[in-house]
Amino acid sequence: MVAENSTPHLHSAVEPRQTLRRRLDIIARAAMPSLFIVLVAVLLSAPFGIPGQSELQFGIAMCTVWFWTFSRPRSMPAWAVFLCGLSVEIFSFGPPGAVLLSLLVIYGVAHHWRYGLSRLGFVSCWLIFSFFAALASFFQWALVCIHAFALLSPAPGLFQAALTIGIYPSLTALFVWGRRTFANPDQA
């Protein structure tokens, strides 16, 4: 009979003790996607006069949550998505709760399907994302119509969906590069 503590602990002998600086570096690298969403929300809330500024804010948040949730879930946990959604809500002018709910839904889908999505090619992931981005844009348009007690033009919702779908390839290229470099906690 072997005692429980008779085996040596190889884990502590192989891995060096982490310093505070290294721990903070790992945390900062893992938080890069969330920090990116908050930074974009703050920047795009300024009155730059860019057409589609609030739609771009929503699109970048959606793309970021989708990509990081299925490619590196440790960097985009549910509580971070919630906080990012709150920050985008604070700095946006859409119907209250719509962005937050949309981000949580896209997180849930990407998290639930992450193993299947990671095996798919880029175009397949983009098509699946496109469906949910269009659905989220329709949801926001419907909420605005309900709030206004009128059937409003769907053009802003269609523009938001098209912009969100259109920026996904560019952001994916940026995120793939970031995943290998500055946002990689394993590089700390």
PDB file of C-alpha atoms in Angstrom, residues 96-173:
ATOM      1  CA  PRO A  96     -30.726  49.720 -23.237  1.00  0.00           C
ATOM      2  CA  GLY A  97     -29.605  46.133 -22.801  1.00  0.00           C
ATOM      3  CA  ALA A  98     -29.591  45.227 -26.501  1.00  0.00           C
ATOM      4  CA  VAL A  99     -25.816  45.250 -26.945  1.00  0.00           C
ATOM      5  CA  LEU A 100     -25.250  43.434 -23.666  1.00  0.00           C
ATOM      6  CA  LEU A 101     -27.769  40.737 -24.524  1.00  0.00           C
ATOM      7  CA  SER A 102     -26.368  40.390 -28.062  1.00  0.00           C
ATOM      8  CA  LEU A 103     -22.816  39.991 -26.755  1.00  0.00           C
ATOM      9  CA  LEU A 104     -23.902  37.396 -24.202  1.00  0.00           C
ATOM     10  CA  VAL A 105     -25.808  35.435 -26.863  1.00  0.00           C
ATOM     11  CA  ILE A 106     -22.869  35.504 -29.309  1.00  0.00           C
ATOM     12  CA  TYR A 107     -20.613  34.441 -26.428  1.00  0.00           C
ATOM     13  CA  GLY A 108     -22.933  31.548 -25.562  1.00  0.00           C
ATOM     14  CA  VAL A 109     -23.060  30.316 -29.152  1.00  0.00           C
ATOM     15  CA  ALA A 110     -19.300  30.615 -29.697  1.00  0.00           C
ATOM     16  CA  HIS A 111     -18.511  29.020 -26.341  1.00  0.00           C
ATOM     17  CA  HIS A 112     -20.927  26.145 -26.850  1.00  0.00           C
ATOM     18  CA  TRP A 113     -19.697  25.480 -30.404  1.00  0.00           C
ATOM     19  CA  ARG A 114     -16.007  26.321 -29.825  1.00  0.00           C
ATOM     20  CA  TYR A 115     -14.681  22.835 -30.581  1.00  0.00           C
ATOM     21  CA  GLY A 116     -16.610  22.594 -33.828  1.00  0.00           C
ATOM     22  CA  LEU A 117     -15.792  26.176 -34.816  1.00  0.00           C
ATOM     23  CA  SER A 118     -12.085  25.658 -34.218  1.00  0.00           C
ATOM     24  CA  ARG A 119     -12.126  22.829 -36.766  1.00  0.00           C
ATOM     25  CA  LEU A 120     -13.938  24.856 -39.417  1.00  0.00           C
ATOM     26  CA  GLY A 121     -12.257  27.081 -41.933  1.00  0.00           C
ATOM     27  CA  PHE A 122     -12.409  30.850 -41.887  1.00  0.00           C
ATOM     28  CA  VAL A 123     -15.246  31.162 -44.408  1.00  0.00           C
ATOM     29  CA  SER A 124     -17.500  28.762 -42.490  1.00  0.00           C
ATOM     30  CA  CYS A 125     -16.901  30.612 -39.212  1.00  0.00           C
ATOM     31  CA  TRP A 126     -17.557  33.897 -40.979  1.00  0.00           C
ATOM     32  CA  LEU A 127     -20.853  32.639 -42.406  1.00  0.00           C
ATOM     33  CA  ILE A 128     -22.026  31.403 -39.005  1.00  0.00           C
ATOM     34  CA  PHE A 129     -20.960  34.687 -37.419  1.00  0.00           C
ATOM     35  CA  SER A 130     -22.743  36.594 -40.195  1.00  0.00           C
ATOM     36  CA  PHE A 131     -26.022  34.878 -39.381  1.00  0.00           C
ATOM     37  CA  PHE A 132     -25.801  35.816 -35.706  1.00  0.00           C
ATOM     38  CA  ALA A 133     -24.609  39.369 -36.440  1.00  0.00           C
ATOM     39  CA  ALA A 134     -27.617  39.881 -38.729  1.00  0.00           C
ATOM     40  CA  LEU A 135     -29.903  38.389 -36.093  1.00  0.00           C
ATOM     41  CA  ALA A 136     -28.488  40.714 -33.401  1.00  0.00           C
ATOM     42  CA  SER A 137     -28.909  43.745 -35.673  1.00  0.00           C
ATOM     43  CA  PHE A 138     -32.511  42.755 -36.412  1.00  0.00           C
ATOM     44  CA  PHE A 139     -33.095  42.346 -32.665  1.00  0.00           C
ATOM     45  CA  GLN A 140     -31.815  45.856 -31.989  1.00  0.00           C
ATOM     46  CA  TRP A 141     -33.939  47.299 -34.801  1.00  0.00           C
ATOM     47  CA  ALA A 142     -37.013  45.536 -33.410  1.00  0.00           C
ATOM     48  CA  LEU A 143     -36.342  46.948 -29.931  1.00  0.00           C
ATOM     49  CA  VAL A 144     -36.041  50.470 -31.332  1.00  0.00           C
ATOM     50  CA  CYS A 145     -39.344  50.001 -33.187  1.00  0.00           C
ATOM     51  CA  ILE A 146     -41.044  48.784 -30.021  1.00  0.00           C
ATOM     52  CA  HIS A 147     -39.599  51.684 -28.033  1.00  0.00           C
ATOM     53  CA  ALA A 148     -40.778  54.217 -30.665  1.00  0.00           C
ATOM     54  CA  PHE A 149     -44.199  52.542 -31.085  1.00  0.00           C
ATOM     55  CA  ALA A 150     -43.633  52.756 -34.847  1.00  0.00           C
ATOM     56  CA  LEU A 151     -42.346  50.690 -37.719  1.00  0.00           C
ATOM     57  CA  LEU A 152     -39.062  52.425 -38.498  1.00  0.00           C
ATOM     58  CA  SER A 153     -36.865  51.985 -41.530  1.00  0.00           C
ATOM     59  CA  PRO A 154     -34.706  48.855 -41.308  1.00  0.00           C
ATOM     60  CA  ALA A 155     -31.826  50.642 -43.097  1.00  0.00           C
ATOM     61  CA  PRO A 156     -29.796  51.380 -39.924  1.00  0.00           C
ATOM     62  CA  GLY A 157     -30.105  47.739 -38.815  1.00  0.00           C
ATOM     63  CA  LEU A 158     -29.083  46.483 -42.243  1.00  0.00           C
ATOM     64  CA  PHE A 159     -26.144  48.895 -42.255  1.00  0.00           C
ATOM     65  CA  GLN A 160     -25.058  47.681 -38.806  1.00  0.00           C
ATOM     66  CA  ALA A 161     -25.279  44.043 -39.906  1.00  0.00           C
ATOM     67  CA  ALA A 162     -23.348  44.718 -43.133  1.00  0.00           C
ATOM     68  CA  LEU A 163     -20.667  46.695 -41.283  1.00  0.00           C
ATOM     69  CA  THR A 164     -20.283  44.039 -38.585  1.00  0.00           C
ATOM     70  CA  ILE A 165     -20.042  41.246 -41.161  1.00  0.00           C
ATOM     71  CA  GLY A 166     -17.697  43.293 -43.346  1.00  0.00           C
ATOM     72  CA  ILE A 167     -15.139  44.135 -40.640  1.00  0.00           C
ATOM     73  CA  TYR A 168     -14.874  40.558 -39.384  1.00  0.00           C
ATOM     74  CA  PRO A 169     -12.106  39.460 -41.828  1.00  0.00           C
ATOM     75  CA  SER A 170      -9.899  42.454 -40.995  1.00  0.00           C
ATOM     76  CA  LEU A 171     -10.375  42.046 -37.270  1.00  0.00           C
ATOM     77  CA  THR A 172      -9.755  38.308 -37.519  1.00  0.00           C
ATOM     78  CA  ALA A 173      -6.401  38.963 -39.196  1.00  0.00           C
TER      79      ALA A 173
END
